[in-house]
Amino acid sequence: MLSGHMEHRYDPSEIEPRWQRVWAEERTWQVSNDAFDGESSYVLEMLPYPSGEPHIGHLKNYSVGDAVAHFHRRTGRRVLHPMGYDAFGLPAENHAIKTGQHPRESTQQSIESFRRAFHALGMSIDWTRELGTHEPSYYRWTQWIFLQLFHAGLAYRKEAAVNWCPNDATVLANEQVVGGRCERCGAEVEVRQLEQWFFRITDYADRLLDDLATIEWPEHVKTMQRNWIGRSEGAEVVFRCEEVGVDYPVFTTRPDTLFGATFFVMAPEHPDVERLAAGTGQEEEVHRYIAHALTASKEDRGAADKPKTGVFLGRHVVNPVNGERLPMYVADYVLLEYGTGAIMAVPAHDERDFAFAQAYDLPVRRVIEGGDELPYAGDGTLVNSHPDFDGMPNREALGAIVDWLDREGKGHASINYRLRDWLLSRQRYWGCPIPVVHCQQCGVVAVPEEQLPVVLPEIDDYQPKGRSPLAAAEDWVATRCPSCGRPARRETDTMDTFVDSSWYFLRYCDARNHQAAWDPAVINRWLPVDQYIGGVEHAILHLLYARFFVKALKDLGHLDADEPFQKLFTQGMITRDGAKMSKSKGNVISPMPIVERYGADTARAYVLFIGPPDQDADWSDTGVEGMHRFLGRLWRLAAGAAQTLPDEPVPASPGADGLRVLRKAHWAIEKVTNDMAGRFAFNTAIAAVMELINEVTTEKRGDAEPGAVRFALATAASLLFPFAPHVSTDAYHLLTGRRVWEEAWPSADDRFLESDTFELVCQVNGKVRDRVDAPTGASDADLRALAREQPNVQAHIDGKDVVKEIVVPGKLVNIVVRG
RNA sequence: GCGGGCGUGGCGGAACUGGUAGACGCGCGAGGUUUAGGUCCUCGUGGCCACCUGGCUGUGGGGGUUCGAGUCCCUCCGCCCGCACCA
């Protein structure tokens, strides 16, 4: 017997640090930026936001990434696999407000616990590229990128109605407002008119949309981005208010329904509304309505099923297609942000306009046939429109009407986007300073590049006051204009942290470059990221912003890539009893105690084994123990075999029954390789290694060849290495004296995958009645005859007419009988 | 409302182009090792019936295509996620 119970004990607390030391001392995972003949690969997990301790989602994210990195290395690629920290942001600042501890301190503590975790988990990271986005050596280049965009007109300042969180006392990007509330603190968001900094991401709307076709991302993520960009094709049509002599263009996707317009509606925020009502006798009522509409929260106003309200403005516009006078209304179902902030209302063919018309007793005119009742939004033939268009299918009429508008100068084809420019300024302390100066003479002046970084000053009071806490650092704020030299004041807003994380993957490529953000030759060697891995929660924000940055930087000549992330993998959440883990529920599982108790390998392999990594999975304490048992079994078998089995050559041919374990080993190689290369099926890959180990256990009781058993165990260790690197390394080393990470990924020998016989499934009328070993090369006729011979098959066809026989070579025979 | 995804044992989940449903693991049951517990090892484990070879049934419900359906088609039900008055 070669198993030992007591003599070989699996001790991860000894094995794991021992190999981690080797990897650290030999800088095993460090990778050079030099030109390289072979294939390179950039494997990247979303960098952690260092707030508190790592949680179970981090364990899963980085276990997936490390498995991919290892697999890429062992299949012959040079792999860039770096790590860093997204360290600026509100949680650290809020913590500072509460405790008085400097955000840098609490952030640093958290970074250290993340770094300790990555080391304890044995992640194969190139530590020479480590970065924190809060370090001046990093944000110097964040500021540099800002200036590149500023000089190119892609970063600009404007006064706008912006989202304001009263609790965090800062503005928010549209993307950070969820259901009318601040995504961080949950406070109801207000609308304020403020002068803010924006990135002109809308210039890139079409490319951000079109290039989705070139990247290999999950379809649902692409769909979310498409919806977010929200491209609509239609027309801009000019309605003139002759009473005041002003043209009001509207955007519509349905110019085919222009003849059905019966009124006109403007958003309450529209700057002209009060002016229009002035002198009409409606001004009082309009004023009250607007005041009410503007104080209502976004959420209250946003509900689609809310009853429609509005007020007559006392004015009219002329419908350009037929000269009709349409009454103008102000109503809060029209949004200022979308289109022109005004709409033509076609109640017969739009649900919202219909509801409004019903509420205010406005006329409804059908101009498209179809549907049982109004409103009807479908296709049909034009009626009640104009002799030139009546009788036309509406799709056709749509083009014809736009052409007509264009010729008459009353409108033109137009495209509208839901996407807004990215509001990047924040009135908070713990962020990257915006590198500009405000000068009375020269206006907004960029800080010269050689003066970067503009270092975040030290302050005592982090309390938000509606202006940036930086304004309190008077010595810092007071400066000289780089252009005219006169006294000037620094910009006191800081950047949204999403700016920091929109380019960190670029800095990794050349992280220690002090002369530039990166060397273009180096960055082009690595980009785009081959495999990006992270949570779906970043499907819109981070991923869209990063794509915008890369496209803009390409246009400015700083790099060649069109897209940052060629492949994206979004991992599912780990739940506890089906519920999301959260501190408030007290059901949080922390990865580090698991690592301390069972070892890093158990923790890593378990989160990959629990289910398909892109799906949510439920945590099970006993499941972890199962993984620990399996790794222990593997290690003990390897240690036992290394000690007691002679190191004989591996049998070179499949042989007979005694070599089933050898065939199983090659089967496992094939299975694991396919699971890794084709998709991220780590759960079934690990299951295949378990099957192989089970086969070794079974085989051991027979008279297996020692060489075959050793080979099977070494193969199991080799295949398991990406998921449980320490125990695999140790087992492989015990068996072979070699280092598994230096070994090429195994490849299956076809001769061992084939077999002389297979199990023939014998069906009668589609039901399995027997199974029998059949020779692999047997003819269809032979298989049919063999199936018919089986006693239980006979019992079911006896006395009946055989209608048909279906043979699936190598698989089954189905005999169809009647009677 | 629009868009995306999902539904398989007590549980997590397997099943490539239609071809042995339930791999692998957890849990559970029986046995062995052990002074005992734990560890470790062996066997069993969808349900119902027969319990010896076997039979029936079973992948959310109903219907269809097929020699054969978890897989394809229609229909209904349920759950999850994203967006939501976007003109």
Short mmCIF file of C-alpha atoms in Angstrom, two decimals, chain A residues 39-442:
data_model
loop_
_atom_site.label_atom_id
_atom_site.label_comp_id
_atom_site.label_asym_id
_atom_site.label_seq_id
_atom_site.Cartn_x
_atom_site.Cartn_y
_atom_site.Cartn_z
CA GLU A 39 3.38 35.75 -28.37
CA SER A 40 2.55 38.16 -25.57
CA SER A 41 -0.53 38.37 -23.43
CA TYR A 42 -1.87 41.04 -21.10
CA VAL A 43 -4.11 39.53 -18.43
CA LEU A 44 -5.78 42.03 -16.16
CA GLU A 45 -8.25 42.02 -13.32
CA MET A 46 -9.99 45.23 -12.34
CA LEU A 47 -7.83 46.86 -9.70
CA PRO A 48 -9.28 46.87 -6.20
CA TYR A 49 -10.69 49.91 -4.47
CA PRO A 50 -8.79 49.78 -1.16
CA SER A 51 -11.44 50.37 1.43
CA GLY A 52 -11.34 48.01 4.38
CA GLU A 53 -10.36 44.40 3.87
CA PRO A 54 -10.55 42.21 0.76
CA HIS A 55 -13.84 40.36 0.49
CA ILE A 56 -14.90 37.16 -1.17
CA GLY A 57 -15.62 38.86 -4.51
CA HIS A 58 -11.98 39.89 -4.69
CA LEU A 59 -10.92 36.29 -4.04
CA LYS A 60 -13.01 35.11 -6.97
CA ASN A 61 -11.95 37.92 -9.32
CA TYR A 62 -8.24 37.40 -8.73
CA SER A 63 -8.47 33.61 -8.67
CA VAL A 64 -10.00 33.70 -12.14
CA GLY A 65 -7.37 36.16 -13.37
CA ASP A 66 -4.44 34.26 -11.95
CA ALA A 67 -5.68 30.99 -13.46
CA VAL A 68 -5.84 32.68 -16.87
CA ALA A 69 -2.40 34.25 -16.42
CA HIS A 70 -0.86 30.88 -15.50
CA PHE A 71 -2.55 29.13 -18.39
CA HIS A 72 -1.32 31.76 -20.83
CA ARG A 73 2.24 31.49 -19.50
CA ARG A 74 2.32 27.73 -19.71
CA THR A 75 0.93 27.76 -23.22
CA GLY A 76 3.97 29.72 -24.31
CA ARG A 77 3.03 33.35 -23.94
CA ARG A 78 4.88 36.16 -22.22
CA VAL A 79 2.31 37.41 -19.74
CA LEU A 80 1.86 40.85 -18.23
CA HIS A 81 -0.10 40.44 -15.00
CA PRO A 82 0.17 43.55 -12.80
CA MET A 83 -1.68 44.90 -9.78
CA GLY A 84 -2.50 48.27 -8.25
CA TYR A 85 -4.98 50.22 -6.14
CA ASP A 86 -7.74 52.63 -7.11
CA ALA A 87 -7.04 54.68 -4.05
CA PHE A 88 -8.69 58.09 -4.37
CA GLY A 89 -12.33 58.44 -3.49
CA LEU A 90 -15.10 59.22 -1.11
CA PRO A 91 -15.02 56.34 1.42
CA ALA A 92 -11.54 57.28 2.62
CA GLU A 93 -12.57 60.91 2.85
CA ASN A 94 -15.78 60.16 4.73
CA HIS A 95 -13.73 58.03 7.09
CA ALA A 96 -11.42 61.01 7.60
CA ILE A 97 -14.36 63.25 8.42
CA LYS A 98 -15.52 60.80 11.05
CA THR A 99 -12.20 59.94 12.66
CA GLY A 100 -9.86 62.76 11.73
CA GLN A 101 -7.47 60.21 10.28
CA HIS A 102 -5.91 61.45 7.05
CA PRO A 103 -7.39 59.68 4.00
CA ARG A 104 -3.87 58.71 3.01
CA GLU A 105 -3.47 56.82 6.29
CA SER A 106 -6.65 54.78 6.09
CA THR A 107 -6.07 54.15 2.39
CA GLN A 108 -2.53 53.01 3.08
CA GLN A 109 -3.73 50.59 5.74
CA SER A 110 -6.22 49.12 3.38
CA ILE A 111 -3.67 48.85 0.58
CA GLU A 112 -1.41 46.95 2.91
CA SER A 113 -4.08 44.45 3.78
CA PHE A 114 -4.82 43.94 0.10
CA ARG A 115 -1.13 43.52 -0.66
CA ARG A 116 -0.77 41.00 2.16
CA ALA A 117 -3.77 39.11 0.80
CA PHE A 118 -2.34 38.95 -2.74
CA HIS A 119 0.92 37.58 -1.35
CA ALA A 120 -0.78 35.11 0.96
CA LEU A 121 -2.88 33.89 -1.95
CA GLY A 122 0.27 33.34 -4.03
CA MET A 123 -0.99 35.44 -6.94
CA SER A 124 1.44 35.53 -9.86
CA ILE A 125 1.80 39.29 -10.03
CA ASP A 126 4.63 41.37 -11.42
CA TRP A 127 5.14 43.54 -8.33
CA THR A 128 7.62 45.83 -10.04
CA ARG A 129 4.64 47.51 -11.72
CA GLU A 130 2.52 48.05 -8.61
CA LEU A 131 0.83 51.45 -8.45
CA GLY A 132 -1.66 53.48 -6.44
CA THR A 133 -3.73 56.11 -8.20
CA HIS A 134 -3.30 58.45 -5.20
CA GLU A 135 0.48 58.60 -5.51
CA PRO A 136 1.87 61.80 -7.05
CA SER A 137 4.00 59.64 -9.35
CA TYR A 138 0.74 58.29 -10.78
CA TYR A 139 -1.59 61.29 -10.70
CA ARG A 140 1.08 63.45 -12.26
CA TRP A 141 0.19 61.58 -15.42
CA THR A 142 -3.53 61.65 -14.75
CA GLN A 143 -3.10 65.41 -14.84
CA TRP A 144 -0.97 65.15 -17.95
CA ILE A 145 -3.74 63.21 -19.70
CA PHE A 146 -6.28 65.79 -18.54
CA LEU A 147 -4.15 68.50 -20.15
CA GLN A 148 -3.89 66.58 -23.41
CA LEU A 149 -7.68 66.37 -23.51
CA PHE A 150 -8.00 70.01 -22.42
CA HIS A 151 -5.70 71.24 -25.19
CA ALA A 152 -7.64 69.12 -27.68
CA GLY A 153 -10.92 70.67 -26.56
CA LEU A 154 -12.06 67.37 -25.09
CA ALA A 155 -12.06 68.70 -21.53
CA TYR A 156 -14.05 71.89 -21.08
CA ARG A 157 -15.93 73.97 -18.55
CA LYS A 158 -19.55 74.92 -18.80
CA GLU A 159 -22.45 75.94 -16.65
CA ALA A 160 -25.06 73.28 -16.65
CA ALA A 161 -27.93 71.80 -14.76
CA VAL A 162 -26.05 69.14 -12.85
CA ASN A 163 -26.82 66.44 -10.34
CA TRP A 164 -26.03 67.55 -6.84
CA CYS A 165 -25.87 65.23 -3.88
CA PRO A 166 -26.81 67.27 -0.79
CA ASN A 167 -25.38 64.66 1.55
CA ASP A 168 -21.94 64.28 -0.03
CA ALA A 169 -22.07 67.95 -1.05
CA THR A 170 -20.75 67.27 -4.51
CA VAL A 171 -21.90 66.99 -8.08
CA LEU A 172 -22.32 63.58 -9.62
CA ALA A 173 -22.03 62.21 -13.13
CA ASN A 174 -25.28 61.03 -14.73
CA GLU A 175 -23.86 57.54 -14.41
CA GLN A 176 -23.63 57.90 -10.63
CA VAL A 177 -27.28 58.75 -10.18
CA VAL A 178 -29.32 55.61 -9.68
CA GLY A 179 -33.07 55.92 -9.52
CA GLY A 180 -32.80 59.62 -8.70
CA ARG A 181 -30.47 58.90 -5.80
CA CYS A 182 -26.76 59.16 -5.16
CA GLU A 183 -25.31 55.74 -5.91
CA ARG A 184 -23.00 56.02 -2.92
CA CYS A 185 -25.04 57.45 -0.07
CA GLY A 186 -28.60 57.05 -1.35
CA ALA A 187 -29.57 60.69 -0.81
CA GLU A 188 -32.05 62.19 -3.26
CA VAL A 189 -30.20 64.05 -5.93
CA GLU A 190 -31.01 67.71 -6.60
CA VAL A 191 -30.57 69.65 -9.80
CA ARG A 192 -28.34 72.73 -9.63
CA GLN A 193 -26.98 75.17 -12.15
CA LEU A 194 -23.22 75.09 -11.67
CA GLU A 195 -20.08 75.62 -13.68
CA GLN A 196 -18.33 72.31 -13.98
CA TRP A 197 -15.68 70.38 -15.90
CA PHE A 198 -16.74 67.92 -18.58
CA PHE A 199 -15.10 65.45 -20.92
CA ARG A 200 -16.54 65.54 -24.40
CA ILE A 201 -17.33 61.82 -24.54
CA THR A 202 -20.36 62.54 -26.74
CA ASP A 203 -17.95 63.29 -29.61
CA TYR A 204 -17.11 59.60 -29.47
CA ALA A 205 -20.66 58.27 -29.23
CA ASP A 206 -20.68 56.71 -32.68
CA ARG A 207 -17.27 55.13 -32.38
CA LEU A 208 -18.05 53.84 -28.90
CA LEU A 209 -21.15 52.27 -30.40
CA ASP A 210 -19.71 50.94 -33.66
CA ASP A 211 -16.51 49.51 -32.20
CA LEU A 212 -18.45 47.25 -29.88
CA ALA A 213 -18.57 44.99 -32.93
CA THR A 214 -14.79 44.58 -32.81
CA ILE A 215 -14.43 43.42 -29.21
CA GLU A 216 -15.19 40.07 -27.59
CA TRP A 217 -17.38 41.02 -24.66
CA PRO A 218 -20.43 39.35 -23.16
CA GLU A 219 -23.44 40.32 -25.22
CA HIS A 220 -25.35 41.69 -22.25
CA VAL A 221 -22.54 44.13 -21.46
CA LYS A 222 -22.48 45.35 -25.04
CA THR A 223 -26.23 45.74 -24.92
CA MET A 224 -26.01 47.80 -21.77
CA GLN A 225 -23.45 50.08 -23.39
CA ARG A 226 -25.57 50.39 -26.52
CA ASN A 227 -28.61 51.33 -24.45
CA TRP A 228 -26.59 53.78 -22.43
CA ILE A 229 -25.28 55.53 -25.53
CA GLY A 230 -28.86 55.40 -26.78
CA ARG A 231 -28.50 56.41 -30.41
CA SER A 232 -31.79 57.38 -32.08
CA GLU A 233 -32.17 58.28 -35.71
CA GLY A 234 -34.81 60.79 -36.70
CA ALA A 235 -35.17 64.40 -37.72
CA GLU A 236 -34.91 67.85 -36.31
CA VAL A 237 -37.98 69.87 -37.27
CA VAL A 238 -38.37 73.60 -36.74
CA PHE A 239 -41.58 74.92 -35.18
CA ARG A 240 -41.83 78.72 -35.21
CA CYS A 241 -43.57 80.75 -32.53
CA GLU A 242 -44.63 83.78 -34.51
CA GLU A 243 -46.00 85.60 -31.47
CA VAL A 244 -42.43 86.05 -30.19
CA GLY A 245 -40.58 85.42 -33.43
CA VAL A 246 -38.47 82.49 -32.21
CA ASP A 247 -37.80 79.11 -33.87
CA TYR A 248 -38.08 76.03 -31.69
CA PRO A 249 -36.49 72.94 -33.20
CA VAL A 250 -37.62 69.58 -31.89
CA PHE A 251 -36.12 66.14 -32.30
CA THR A 252 -38.39 63.31 -33.37
CA THR A 253 -37.85 59.72 -34.39
CA ARG A 254 -41.26 59.81 -36.07
CA PRO A 255 -41.31 62.55 -38.70
CA ASP A 256 -43.89 60.37 -40.47
CA THR A 257 -46.40 61.45 -37.82
CA LEU A 258 -45.79 65.21 -38.20
CA PHE A 259 -49.26 65.74 -39.64
CA GLY A 260 -50.73 64.28 -36.49
CA ALA A 261 -49.14 66.87 -34.19
CA THR A 262 -51.88 68.69 -32.24
CA PHE A 263 -49.88 70.47 -29.55
CA PHE A 264 -46.35 71.34 -28.51
CA VAL A 265 -44.64 70.74 -25.16
CA MET A 266 -41.56 72.22 -23.47
CA ALA A 267 -39.62 71.04 -20.44
CA PRO A 268 -40.04 73.05 -17.22
CA GLU A 269 -36.28 73.73 -17.18
CA HIS A 270 -36.36 75.18 -20.67
CA PRO A 271 -34.88 78.69 -20.36
CA ASP A 272 -37.58 80.32 -22.53
CA VAL A 273 -40.64 79.04 -20.76
CA GLU A 274 -41.32 81.90 -18.34
CA ARG A 275 -40.49 84.47 -20.99
CA LEU A 276 -42.97 82.89 -23.38
CA ALA A 277 -45.76 82.99 -20.83
CA ALA A 278 -45.06 86.61 -19.93
CA GLY A 279 -47.90 88.89 -20.94
CA THR A 280 -50.29 86.11 -21.84
CA GLY A 281 -52.15 85.95 -18.55
CA GLN A 282 -50.70 82.49 -18.01
CA GLU A 283 -47.50 83.67 -16.33
CA GLU A 284 -48.72 83.08 -12.77
CA GLU A 285 -49.84 79.57 -13.38
CA VAL A 286 -46.75 78.74 -15.43
CA HIS A 287 -44.48 80.08 -12.73
CA ARG A 288 -46.18 78.01 -10.05
CA TYR A 289 -45.99 74.88 -12.18
CA ILE A 290 -42.30 75.28 -12.91
CA ALA A 291 -41.46 75.98 -9.28
CA HIS A 292 -43.30 72.83 -8.30
CA ALA A 293 -41.81 70.68 -11.05
CA LEU A 294 -38.25 71.73 -10.29
CA THR A 295 -38.44 70.94 -6.60
CA ALA A 296 -39.87 67.48 -7.17
CA SER A 297 -37.19 64.85 -6.94
CA LYS A 298 -35.97 63.16 -10.08
CA GLU A 299 -37.47 59.94 -8.88
CA ASP A 300 -40.96 61.32 -8.35
CA ARG A 301 -40.86 62.97 -11.68
CA GLY A 302 -39.35 59.99 -13.47
CA ALA A 303 -42.12 57.48 -13.01
CA ALA A 304 -43.56 56.62 -16.41
CA ASP A 305 -46.97 55.74 -14.99
CA LYS A 306 -47.34 59.08 -13.19
CA PRO A 307 -50.37 61.10 -14.36
CA LYS A 308 -49.40 63.71 -16.92
CA THR A 309 -49.51 67.32 -15.78
CA GLY A 310 -48.76 70.61 -17.51
CA VAL A 311 -49.84 74.17 -18.12
CA PHE A 312 -50.76 76.14 -21.25
CA LEU A 313 -48.13 78.75 -22.08
CA GLY A 314 -50.53 81.11 -23.82
CA ARG A 315 -48.53 80.85 -27.04
CA HIS A 316 -48.60 78.86 -30.27
CA VAL A 317 -46.19 77.40 -32.77
CA VAL A 318 -46.70 76.69 -36.42
CA ASN A 319 -46.43 73.14 -37.67
CA PRO A 320 -44.10 73.49 -40.67
CA VAL A 321 -45.73 70.71 -42.67
CA ASN A 322 -49.26 72.12 -42.73
CA GLY A 323 -49.14 75.59 -41.21
CA GLU A 324 -51.44 74.67 -38.32
CA ARG A 325 -51.22 76.65 -35.09
CA LEU A 326 -50.49 74.36 -32.18
CA PRO A 327 -50.89 75.41 -28.52
CA MET A 328 -47.69 75.38 -26.47
CA TYR A 329 -47.58 73.71 -23.08
CA VAL A 330 -45.03 73.24 -20.36
CA ALA A 331 -45.09 69.73 -18.90
CA ASP A 332 -42.65 67.77 -16.78
CA TYR A 333 -42.84 64.67 -18.91
CA VAL A 334 -40.57 66.45 -21.32
CA LEU A 335 -36.92 66.37 -20.31
CA LEU A 336 -34.52 69.21 -20.95
CA GLU A 337 -31.55 66.86 -21.23
CA TYR A 338 -32.81 64.92 -24.18
CA GLY A 339 -33.15 66.32 -27.68
CA THR A 340 -33.92 70.05 -27.63
CA GLY A 341 -36.01 70.08 -24.46
CA ALA A 342 -39.17 70.55 -26.50
CA ILE A 343 -41.36 68.13 -28.42
CA MET A 344 -44.11 68.02 -30.96
CA ALA A 345 -46.96 66.03 -29.47
CA VAL A 346 -48.70 63.41 -31.59
CA PRO A 347 -51.31 61.91 -29.28
CA ALA A 348 -52.67 59.44 -31.82
CA HIS A 349 -49.32 57.68 -32.07
CA ASP A 350 -47.53 58.23 -28.79
CA GLU A 351 -48.65 56.90 -25.45
CA ARG A 352 -47.40 59.83 -23.38
CA ASP A 353 -48.81 62.48 -25.67
CA PHE A 354 -52.08 60.57 -25.70
CA ALA A 355 -52.26 60.54 -21.91
CA PHE A 356 -51.60 64.28 -21.84
CA ALA A 357 -54.22 64.95 -24.52
CA GLN A 358 -56.78 62.97 -22.54
CA ALA A 359 -56.00 64.85 -19.36
CA TYR A 360 -56.26 68.28 -21.00
CA ASP A 361 -58.92 67.51 -23.56
CA LEU A 362 -56.72 68.16 -26.57
CA PRO A 363 -57.52 66.93 -30.08
CA VAL A 364 -56.25 63.57 -31.31
CA ARG A 365 -55.74 63.06 -35.02
CA ARG A 366 -54.89 59.67 -36.47
CA VAL A 367 -52.43 59.85 -39.37
CA ILE A 368 -51.35 56.21 -39.57
CA GLU A 369 -53.70 53.30 -40.13
CA GLY A 370 -53.52 50.24 -37.96
CA GLY A 371 -54.19 49.02 -34.45
CA ASP A 372 -57.56 48.55 -32.87
CA GLU A 373 -57.41 51.65 -30.79
CA LEU A 374 -55.31 54.72 -30.17
CA PRO A 375 -52.60 55.41 -29.38
CA TYR A 376 -51.08 53.27 -32.09
CA ALA A 377 -47.27 53.24 -32.30
CA GLY A 378 -46.92 50.59 -35.01
CA ASP A 379 -46.44 50.76 -38.76
CA GLY A 380 -49.16 51.45 -41.30
CA THR A 381 -50.32 53.59 -44.18
CA LEU A 382 -50.43 57.38 -43.93
CA VAL A 383 -53.85 59.05 -43.81
CA ASN A 384 -55.14 62.58 -43.08
CA SER A 385 -51.70 63.94 -43.91
CA HIS A 386 -51.14 65.45 -47.33
CA PRO A 387 -52.02 64.31 -50.83
CA ASP A 388 -48.32 63.74 -51.53
CA PHE A 389 -47.95 61.31 -48.61
CA ASP A 390 -51.36 59.78 -47.94
CA GLY A 391 -51.40 56.13 -48.95
CA MET A 392 -47.65 55.71 -48.43
CA PRO A 393 -46.33 53.11 -45.99
CA ASN A 394 -45.12 55.14 -43.01
CA ARG A 395 -41.51 53.94 -43.26
CA GLU A 396 -41.35 55.24 -46.79
CA ALA A 397 -43.16 58.44 -45.86
CA LEU A 398 -40.64 59.05 -43.11
CA GLY A 399 -37.82 59.49 -45.61
CA ALA A 400 -39.97 61.43 -48.03
CA ILE A 401 -41.08 63.90 -45.37
CA VAL A 402 -37.53 64.45 -44.12
CA ASP A 403 -36.42 65.13 -47.70
CA TRP A 404 -39.25 67.59 -48.11
CA LEU A 405 -38.38 69.37 -44.83
CA ASP A 406 -34.78 69.59 -45.92
CA ARG A 407 -35.68 71.14 -49.30
CA GLU A 408 -37.98 73.63 -47.62
CA GLY A 409 -35.39 74.51 -44.98
CA LYS A 410 -37.73 73.44 -42.20
CA GLY A 411 -35.77 70.53 -40.87
CA HIS A 412 -33.22 67.84 -41.56
CA ALA A 413 -32.29 64.29 -40.70
CA SER A 414 -30.72 64.12 -37.27
CA ILE A 415 -29.30 61.68 -34.74
CA ASN A 416 -29.73 61.97 -31.03
CA TYR A 417 -27.94 60.28 -28.16
CA ARG A 418 -28.91 59.56 -24.63
CA LEU A 419 -25.23 59.76 -23.66
CA ARG A 420 -24.23 63.05 -21.99
CA ASP A 421 -20.79 64.53 -21.61
CA TRP A 422 -18.92 63.15 -18.63
CA LEU A 423 -18.99 65.51 -15.66
CA LEU A 424 -15.62 64.98 -14.05
CA SER A 425 -15.19 67.69 -11.40
CA ARG A 426 -15.91 66.96 -7.74
CA GLN A 427 -16.03 69.34 -4.80
CA ARG A 428 -14.14 66.94 -2.59
CA TYR A 429 -10.67 66.60 -1.12
CA TRP A 430 -9.40 63.07 -1.74
CA GLY A 431 -8.94 63.13 -5.49
CA CYS A 432 -6.60 64.22 -8.21
CA PRO A 433 -6.34 68.03 -8.44
CA ILE A 434 -7.42 69.49 -11.75
CA PRO A 435 -4.25 71.12 -13.12
CA VAL A 436 -5.51 74.54 -14.15
CA VAL A 437 -5.31 78.06 -12.80
CA HIS A 438 -7.93 80.77 -12.93
CA CYS A 439 -6.50 84.11 -13.92
CA GLN A 440 -8.42 87.40 -14.00
CA GLN A 441 -6.59 88.38 -17.19
CA CYS A 442 -6.12 85.11 -19.04
#
